[in-house]
PDB file of C-alpha atoms in Angstrom:
ATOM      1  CA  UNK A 783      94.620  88.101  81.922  1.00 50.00           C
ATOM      2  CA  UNK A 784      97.451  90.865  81.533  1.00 55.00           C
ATOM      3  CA  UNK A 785     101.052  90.169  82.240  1.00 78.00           C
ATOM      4  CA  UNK A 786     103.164  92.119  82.914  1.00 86.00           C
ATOM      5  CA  UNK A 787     107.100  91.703  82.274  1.00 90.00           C
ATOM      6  CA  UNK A 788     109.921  93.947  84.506  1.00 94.00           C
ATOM      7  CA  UNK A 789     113.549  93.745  84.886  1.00 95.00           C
ATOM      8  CA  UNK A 790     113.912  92.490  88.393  1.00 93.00           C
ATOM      9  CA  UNK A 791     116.393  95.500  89.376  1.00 96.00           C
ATOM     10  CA  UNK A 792     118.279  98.249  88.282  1.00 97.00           C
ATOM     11  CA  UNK A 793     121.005 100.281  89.555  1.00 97.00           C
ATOM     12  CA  UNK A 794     121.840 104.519  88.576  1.00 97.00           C
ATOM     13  CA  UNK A 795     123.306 107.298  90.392  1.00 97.00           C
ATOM     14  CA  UNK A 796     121.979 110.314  92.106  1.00 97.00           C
ATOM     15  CA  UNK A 797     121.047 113.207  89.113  1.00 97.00           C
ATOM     16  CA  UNK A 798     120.531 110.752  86.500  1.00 97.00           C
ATOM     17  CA  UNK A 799     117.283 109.739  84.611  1.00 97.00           C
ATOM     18  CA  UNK A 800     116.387 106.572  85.303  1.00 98.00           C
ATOM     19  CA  UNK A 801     113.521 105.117  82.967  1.00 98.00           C
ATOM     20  CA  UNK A 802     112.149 101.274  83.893  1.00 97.00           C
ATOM     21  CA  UNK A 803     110.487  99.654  81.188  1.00 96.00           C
ATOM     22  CA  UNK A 804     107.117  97.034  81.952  1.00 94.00           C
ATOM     23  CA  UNK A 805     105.772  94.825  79.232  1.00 93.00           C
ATOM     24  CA  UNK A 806     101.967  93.861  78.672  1.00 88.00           C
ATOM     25  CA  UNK A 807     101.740  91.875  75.483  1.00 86.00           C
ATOM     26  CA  UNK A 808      98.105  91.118  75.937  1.00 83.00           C
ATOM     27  CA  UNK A 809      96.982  94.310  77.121  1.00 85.00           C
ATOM     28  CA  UNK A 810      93.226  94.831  76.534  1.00 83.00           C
ATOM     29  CA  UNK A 811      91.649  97.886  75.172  1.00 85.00           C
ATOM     30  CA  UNK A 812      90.330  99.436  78.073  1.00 82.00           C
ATOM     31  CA  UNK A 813      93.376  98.466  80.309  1.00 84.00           C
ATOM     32  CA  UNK A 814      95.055 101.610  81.719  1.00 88.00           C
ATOM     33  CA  UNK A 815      98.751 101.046  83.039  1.00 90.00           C
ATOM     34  CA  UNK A 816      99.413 102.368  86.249  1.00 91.00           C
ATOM     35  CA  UNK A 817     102.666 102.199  88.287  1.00 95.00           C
ATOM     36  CA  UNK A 818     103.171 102.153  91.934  1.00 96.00           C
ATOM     37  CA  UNK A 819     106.335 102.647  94.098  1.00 97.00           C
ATOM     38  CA  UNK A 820     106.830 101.122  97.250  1.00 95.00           C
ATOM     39  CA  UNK A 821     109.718 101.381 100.342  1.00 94.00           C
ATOM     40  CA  UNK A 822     110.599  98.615 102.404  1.00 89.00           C
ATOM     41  CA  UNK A 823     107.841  97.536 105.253  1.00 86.00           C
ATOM     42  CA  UNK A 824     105.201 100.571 103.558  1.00 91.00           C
ATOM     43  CA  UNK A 825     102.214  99.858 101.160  1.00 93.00           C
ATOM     44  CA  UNK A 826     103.130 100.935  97.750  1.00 94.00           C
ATOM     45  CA  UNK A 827     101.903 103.889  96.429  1.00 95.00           C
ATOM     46  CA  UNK A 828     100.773 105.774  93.303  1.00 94.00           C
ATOM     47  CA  UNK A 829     103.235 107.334  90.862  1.00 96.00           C
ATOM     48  CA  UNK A 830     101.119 107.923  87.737  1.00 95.00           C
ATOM     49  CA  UNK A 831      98.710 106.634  84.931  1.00 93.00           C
ATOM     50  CA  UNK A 832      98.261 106.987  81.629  1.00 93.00           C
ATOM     51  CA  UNK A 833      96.426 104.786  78.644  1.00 92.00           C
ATOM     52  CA  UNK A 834      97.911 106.213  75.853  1.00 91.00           C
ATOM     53  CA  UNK A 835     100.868 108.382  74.223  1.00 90.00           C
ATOM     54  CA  UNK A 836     102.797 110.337  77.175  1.00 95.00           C
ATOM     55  CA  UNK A 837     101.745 111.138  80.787  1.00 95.00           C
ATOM     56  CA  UNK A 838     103.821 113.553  82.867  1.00 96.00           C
ATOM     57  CA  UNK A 839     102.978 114.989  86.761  1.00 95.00           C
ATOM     58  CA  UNK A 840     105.330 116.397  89.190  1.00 94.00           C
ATOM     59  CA  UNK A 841     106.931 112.981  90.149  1.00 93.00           C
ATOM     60  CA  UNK A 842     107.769 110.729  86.584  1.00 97.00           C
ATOM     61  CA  UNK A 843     106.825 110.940  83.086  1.00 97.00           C
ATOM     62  CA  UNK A 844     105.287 107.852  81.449  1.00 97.00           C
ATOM     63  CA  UNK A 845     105.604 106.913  77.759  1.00 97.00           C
ATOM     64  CA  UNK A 846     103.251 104.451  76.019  1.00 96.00           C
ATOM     65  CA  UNK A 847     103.663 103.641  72.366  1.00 95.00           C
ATOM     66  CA  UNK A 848     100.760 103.284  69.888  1.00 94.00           C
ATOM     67  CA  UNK A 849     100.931  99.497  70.238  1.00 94.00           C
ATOM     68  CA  UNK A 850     100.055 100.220  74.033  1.00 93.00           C
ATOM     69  CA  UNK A 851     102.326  96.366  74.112  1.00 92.00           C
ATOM     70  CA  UNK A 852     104.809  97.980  76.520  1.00 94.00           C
ATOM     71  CA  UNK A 853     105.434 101.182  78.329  1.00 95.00           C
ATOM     72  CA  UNK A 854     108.293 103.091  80.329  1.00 97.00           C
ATOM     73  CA  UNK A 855     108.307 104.861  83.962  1.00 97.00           C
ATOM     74  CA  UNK A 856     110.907 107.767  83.389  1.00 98.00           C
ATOM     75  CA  UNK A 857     112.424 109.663  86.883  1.00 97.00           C
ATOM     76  CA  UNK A 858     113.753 112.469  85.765  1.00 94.00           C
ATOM     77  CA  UNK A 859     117.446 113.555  88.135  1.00 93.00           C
ATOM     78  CA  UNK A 860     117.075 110.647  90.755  1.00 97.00           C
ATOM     79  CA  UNK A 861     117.806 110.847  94.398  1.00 96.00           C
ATOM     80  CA  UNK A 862     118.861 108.347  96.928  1.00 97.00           C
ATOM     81  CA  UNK A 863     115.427 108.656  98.064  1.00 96.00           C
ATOM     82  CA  UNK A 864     113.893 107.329  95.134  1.00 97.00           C
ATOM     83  CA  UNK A 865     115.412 103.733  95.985  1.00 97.00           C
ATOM     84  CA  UNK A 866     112.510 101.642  95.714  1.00 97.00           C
ATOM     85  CA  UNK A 867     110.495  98.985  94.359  1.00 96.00           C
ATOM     86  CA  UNK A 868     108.538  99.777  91.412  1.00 97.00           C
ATOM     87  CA  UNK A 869     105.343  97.960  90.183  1.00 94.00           C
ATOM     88  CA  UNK A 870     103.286  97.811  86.667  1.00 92.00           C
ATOM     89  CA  UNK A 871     100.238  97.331  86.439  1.00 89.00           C
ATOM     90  CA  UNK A 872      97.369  96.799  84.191  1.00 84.00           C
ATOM     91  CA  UNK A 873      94.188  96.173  84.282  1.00 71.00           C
ATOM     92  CA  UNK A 874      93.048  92.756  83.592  1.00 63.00           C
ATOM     93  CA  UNK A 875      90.012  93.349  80.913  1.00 59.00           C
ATOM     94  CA  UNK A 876      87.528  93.125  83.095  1.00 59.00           C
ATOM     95  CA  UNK A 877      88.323  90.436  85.762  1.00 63.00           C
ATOM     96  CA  UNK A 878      88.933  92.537  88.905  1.00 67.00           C
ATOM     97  CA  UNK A 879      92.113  90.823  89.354  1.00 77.00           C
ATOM     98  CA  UNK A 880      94.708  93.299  90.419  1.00 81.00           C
ATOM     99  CA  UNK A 881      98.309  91.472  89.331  1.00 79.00           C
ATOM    100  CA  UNK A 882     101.539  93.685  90.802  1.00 82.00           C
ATOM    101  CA  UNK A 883     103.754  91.214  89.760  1.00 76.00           C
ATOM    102  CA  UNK A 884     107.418  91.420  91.220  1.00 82.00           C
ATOM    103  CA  UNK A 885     108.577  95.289  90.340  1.00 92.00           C
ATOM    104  CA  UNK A 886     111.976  96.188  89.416  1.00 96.00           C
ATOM    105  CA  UNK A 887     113.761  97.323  92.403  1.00 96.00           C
ATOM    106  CA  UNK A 888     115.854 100.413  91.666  1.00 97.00           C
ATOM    107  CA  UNK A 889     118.563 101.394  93.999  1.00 97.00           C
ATOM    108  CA  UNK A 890     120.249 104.517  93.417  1.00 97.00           C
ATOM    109  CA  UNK A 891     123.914 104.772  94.709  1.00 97.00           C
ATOM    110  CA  UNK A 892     125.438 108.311  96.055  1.00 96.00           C
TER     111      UNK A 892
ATOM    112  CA  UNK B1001      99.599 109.274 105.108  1.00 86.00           C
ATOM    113  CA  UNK B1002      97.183 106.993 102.727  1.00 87.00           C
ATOM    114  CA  UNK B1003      94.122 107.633 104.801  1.00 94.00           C
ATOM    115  CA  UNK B1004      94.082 104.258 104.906  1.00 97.00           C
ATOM    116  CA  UNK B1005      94.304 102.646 108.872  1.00 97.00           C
ATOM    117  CA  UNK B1006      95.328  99.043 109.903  1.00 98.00           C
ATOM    118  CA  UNK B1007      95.749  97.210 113.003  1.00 97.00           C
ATOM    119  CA  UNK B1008      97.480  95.868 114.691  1.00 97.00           C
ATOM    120  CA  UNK B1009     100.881  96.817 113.018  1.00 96.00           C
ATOM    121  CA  UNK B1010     102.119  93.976 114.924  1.00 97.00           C
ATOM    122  CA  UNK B1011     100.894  90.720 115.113  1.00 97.00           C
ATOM    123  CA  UNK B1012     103.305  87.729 116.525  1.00 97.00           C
ATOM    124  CA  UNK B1013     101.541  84.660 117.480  1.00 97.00           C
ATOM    125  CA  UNK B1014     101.340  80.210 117.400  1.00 97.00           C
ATOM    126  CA  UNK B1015     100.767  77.763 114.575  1.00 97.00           C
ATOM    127  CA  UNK B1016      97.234  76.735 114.526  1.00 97.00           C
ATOM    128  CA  UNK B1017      95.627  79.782 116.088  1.00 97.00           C
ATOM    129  CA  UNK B1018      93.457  82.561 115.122  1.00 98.00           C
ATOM    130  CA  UNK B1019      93.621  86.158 113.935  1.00 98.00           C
ATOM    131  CA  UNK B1020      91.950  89.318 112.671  1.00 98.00           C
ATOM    132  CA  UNK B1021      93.027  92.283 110.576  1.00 98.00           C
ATOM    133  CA  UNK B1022      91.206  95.284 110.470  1.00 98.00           C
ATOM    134  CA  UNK B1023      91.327  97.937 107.949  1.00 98.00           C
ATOM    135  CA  UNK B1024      89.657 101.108 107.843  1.00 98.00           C
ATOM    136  CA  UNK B1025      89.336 103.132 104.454  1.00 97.00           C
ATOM    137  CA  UNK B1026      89.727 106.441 103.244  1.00 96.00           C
ATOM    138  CA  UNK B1027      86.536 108.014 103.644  1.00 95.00           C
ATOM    139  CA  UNK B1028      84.359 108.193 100.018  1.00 93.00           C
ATOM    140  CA  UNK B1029      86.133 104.878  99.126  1.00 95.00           C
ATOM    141  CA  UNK B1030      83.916 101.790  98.651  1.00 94.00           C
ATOM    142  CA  UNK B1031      86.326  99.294  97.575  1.00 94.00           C
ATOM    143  CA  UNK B1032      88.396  97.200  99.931  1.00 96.00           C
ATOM    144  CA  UNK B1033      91.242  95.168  98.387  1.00 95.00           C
ATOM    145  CA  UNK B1034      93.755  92.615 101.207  1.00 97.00           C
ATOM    146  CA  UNK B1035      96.892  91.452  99.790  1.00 95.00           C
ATOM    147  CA  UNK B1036      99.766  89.427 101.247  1.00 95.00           C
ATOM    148  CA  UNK B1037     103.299  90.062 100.643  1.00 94.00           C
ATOM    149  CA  UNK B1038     106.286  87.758 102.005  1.00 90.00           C
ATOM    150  CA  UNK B1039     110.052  87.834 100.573  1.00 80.00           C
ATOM    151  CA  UNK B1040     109.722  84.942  98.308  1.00 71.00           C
ATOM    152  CA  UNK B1041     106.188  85.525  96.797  1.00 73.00           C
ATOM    153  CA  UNK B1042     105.886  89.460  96.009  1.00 81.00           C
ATOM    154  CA  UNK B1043     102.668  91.254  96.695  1.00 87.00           C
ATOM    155  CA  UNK B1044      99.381  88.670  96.039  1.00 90.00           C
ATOM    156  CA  UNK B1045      96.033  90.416  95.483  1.00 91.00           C
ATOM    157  CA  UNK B1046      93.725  88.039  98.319  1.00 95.00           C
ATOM    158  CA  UNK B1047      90.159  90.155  98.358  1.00 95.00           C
ATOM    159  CA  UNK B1048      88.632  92.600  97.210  1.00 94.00           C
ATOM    160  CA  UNK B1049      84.886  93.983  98.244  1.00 94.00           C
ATOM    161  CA  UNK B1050      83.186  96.596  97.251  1.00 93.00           C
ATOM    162  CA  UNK B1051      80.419  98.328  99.410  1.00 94.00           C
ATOM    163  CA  UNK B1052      80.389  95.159 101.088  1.00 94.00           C
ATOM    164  CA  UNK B1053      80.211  92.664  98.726  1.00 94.00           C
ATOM    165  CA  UNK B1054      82.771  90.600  97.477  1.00 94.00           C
ATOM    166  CA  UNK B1055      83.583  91.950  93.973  1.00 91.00           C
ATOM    167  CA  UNK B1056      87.236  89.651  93.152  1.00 89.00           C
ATOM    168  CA  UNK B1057      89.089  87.150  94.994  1.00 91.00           C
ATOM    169  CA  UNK B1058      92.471  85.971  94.009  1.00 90.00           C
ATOM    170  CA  UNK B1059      94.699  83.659  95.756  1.00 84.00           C
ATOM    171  CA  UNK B1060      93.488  83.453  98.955  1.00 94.00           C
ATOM    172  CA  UNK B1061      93.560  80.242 101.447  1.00 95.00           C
ATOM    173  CA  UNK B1062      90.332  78.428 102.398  1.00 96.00           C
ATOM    174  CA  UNK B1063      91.640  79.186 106.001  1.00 97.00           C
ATOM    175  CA  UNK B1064      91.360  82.841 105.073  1.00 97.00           C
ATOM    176  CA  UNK B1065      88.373  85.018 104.811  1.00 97.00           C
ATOM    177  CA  UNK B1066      87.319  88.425 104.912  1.00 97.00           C
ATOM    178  CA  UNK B1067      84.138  90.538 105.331  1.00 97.00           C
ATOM    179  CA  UNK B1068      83.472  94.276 104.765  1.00 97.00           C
ATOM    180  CA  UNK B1069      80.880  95.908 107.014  1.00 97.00           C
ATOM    181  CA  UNK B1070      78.250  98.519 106.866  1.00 96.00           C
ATOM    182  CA  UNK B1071      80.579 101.227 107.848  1.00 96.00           C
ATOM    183  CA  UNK B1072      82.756  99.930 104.974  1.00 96.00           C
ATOM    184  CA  UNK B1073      85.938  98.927 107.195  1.00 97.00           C
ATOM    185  CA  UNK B1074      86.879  95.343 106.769  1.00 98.00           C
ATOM    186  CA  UNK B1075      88.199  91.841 108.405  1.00 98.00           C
ATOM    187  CA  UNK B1076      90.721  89.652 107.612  1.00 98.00           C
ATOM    188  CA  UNK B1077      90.337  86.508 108.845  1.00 98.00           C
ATOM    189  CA  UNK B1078      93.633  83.450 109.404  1.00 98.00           C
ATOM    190  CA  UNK B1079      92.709  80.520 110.915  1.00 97.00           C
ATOM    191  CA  UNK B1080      94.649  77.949 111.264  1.00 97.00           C
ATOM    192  CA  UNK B1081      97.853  79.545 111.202  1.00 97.00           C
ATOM    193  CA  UNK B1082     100.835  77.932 109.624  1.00 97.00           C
ATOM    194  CA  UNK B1083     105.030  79.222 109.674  1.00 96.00           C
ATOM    195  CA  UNK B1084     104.392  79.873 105.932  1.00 94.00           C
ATOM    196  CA  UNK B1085     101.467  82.443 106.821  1.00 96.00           C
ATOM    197  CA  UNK B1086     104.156  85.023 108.150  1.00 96.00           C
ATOM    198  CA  UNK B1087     104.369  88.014 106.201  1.00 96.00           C
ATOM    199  CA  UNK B1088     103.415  91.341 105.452  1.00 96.00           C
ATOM    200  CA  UNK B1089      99.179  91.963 104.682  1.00 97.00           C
ATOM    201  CA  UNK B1090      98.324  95.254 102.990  1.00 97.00           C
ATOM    202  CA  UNK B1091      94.658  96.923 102.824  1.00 97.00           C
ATOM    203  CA  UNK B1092      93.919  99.129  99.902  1.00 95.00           C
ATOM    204  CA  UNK B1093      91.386 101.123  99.134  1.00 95.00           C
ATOM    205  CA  UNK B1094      89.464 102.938  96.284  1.00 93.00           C
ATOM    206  CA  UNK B1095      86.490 105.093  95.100  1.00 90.00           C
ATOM    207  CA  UNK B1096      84.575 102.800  93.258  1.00 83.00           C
ATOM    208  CA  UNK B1097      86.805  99.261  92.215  1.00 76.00           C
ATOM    209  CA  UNK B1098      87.367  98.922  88.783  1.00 72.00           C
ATOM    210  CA  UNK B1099      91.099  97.184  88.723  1.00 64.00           C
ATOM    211  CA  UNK B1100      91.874  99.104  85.117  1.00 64.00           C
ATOM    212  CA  UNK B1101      91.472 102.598  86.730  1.00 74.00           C
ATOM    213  CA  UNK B1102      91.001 103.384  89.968  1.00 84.00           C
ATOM    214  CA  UNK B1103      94.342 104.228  91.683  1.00 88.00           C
ATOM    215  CA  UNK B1104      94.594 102.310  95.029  1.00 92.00           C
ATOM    216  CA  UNK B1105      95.345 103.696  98.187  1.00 94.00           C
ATOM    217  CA  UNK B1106      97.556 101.405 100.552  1.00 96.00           C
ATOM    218  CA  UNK B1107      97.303 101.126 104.148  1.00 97.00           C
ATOM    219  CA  UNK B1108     100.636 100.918 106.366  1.00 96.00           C
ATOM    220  CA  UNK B1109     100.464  96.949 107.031  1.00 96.00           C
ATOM    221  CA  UNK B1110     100.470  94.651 109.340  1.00 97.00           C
ATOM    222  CA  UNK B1111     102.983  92.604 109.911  1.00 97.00           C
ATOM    223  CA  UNK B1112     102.512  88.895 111.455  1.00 97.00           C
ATOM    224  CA  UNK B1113     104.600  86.435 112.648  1.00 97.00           C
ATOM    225  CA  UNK B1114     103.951  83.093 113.060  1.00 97.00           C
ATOM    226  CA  UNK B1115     106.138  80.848 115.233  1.00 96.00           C
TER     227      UNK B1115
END
């Protein structure tokens, strides 16, 4: 089963890039890592996905090294409304088990 | 807006009584997931089904049980209620269920309150 490691919380400033690092030592080979952000009292909700190299869409960019053993949520010029909890996750190798773990909760100051 | 529907939003009720969540899915999605999320313990996968069978269950209480229908929306089930039960239950949904890549769509909660 795929763990997944976080800092618990982070603090930055509006305009900055803020990049939140998640690692999954035992990641299997069909695992994809997918990361979800989530504001107080709402469900969480899809940022992006990737399985290998670098992943960007209109929201973050994330970068996954060869070793696939870690890989790093990047928010380009951060708002106040980006304050957040942010979750990892990866897919278990084939048990169905979907582990969020406890995010990093980023709180971006004015 | 998820797609995703759950009721009540609300839910405040006794020790040792009864309840049911419902959750509705986007439409095309066969996959239900519940989860439970209180301060202290972070979001904890419960359920999942998928076109009505039960595909992966994770920590969820003997007390606790869940069912997805023909239309595809689903139950929650607490009996039994306890203080500790309070807390914040999420219903996700997705197109087919495979944890590793399907992206999962969250519903807006409900939130329950036991006293």
């Amino acid at each position: 089963l795929a763990k997944t490691t976080q800092p618990i919380s982070m603090d930055s400033y509006e305009g900055q890039e803020v990049n939140i690092t998640c690692s999954h030592n035992n990641i299997a080979t069909n695992d994809y890592i997918t990361w979800y952000q989530q504001f107080p009292s709402q469900g969480p909700r899809f940022i992006i996905q990737g399985y290998k190299t670098k992943v960007t869409n209109e929201v973050a960019s994330l970068f996954i090294p060869a070793d696939r053993k870690s890989s790093t949520l990047s928010l380009p010029r951060v708002s106040l409304s980006d304050t957040a909890v942010y979750y990892c996750l990866v897919g278990d190798g084939g048990s169905y088990i979907p582990t969020f773990g406890r995010g990093t909760s980023l709180i971006v100051h004015p | 807006d998820s797609g995703v529907t759950q009721t009540p939003k609300h839910l405040i009720t006794a020790t040792g009584q009864r309840v049911t969540l419902r959750c509705s899915p986007r439409s095309g999605d066969l996959s239900v997931y519940w989860y439970q999320q209180s301060l202290d313990q972070g979001l904890q996968f419960l359920i999942q089904y998928y076109n009505g069978e039960e595909r992966a269950k994770g920590n969820i209480l003997e007390r606790f049980s869940a069912q997805q229908f023909p239309d595809l929306h689903s139950e929650l089930n607490l009996s039994s209620l306890e203080l500790g039960d309070s807390a914040l239950y999420f219903c996700a949904s997705s197109v087919q269920g495979l944890t590793n890549t399907d992206t999962q769509y969250f519903g807006p909660g409900t939130r329950l309150t036991v006293l």
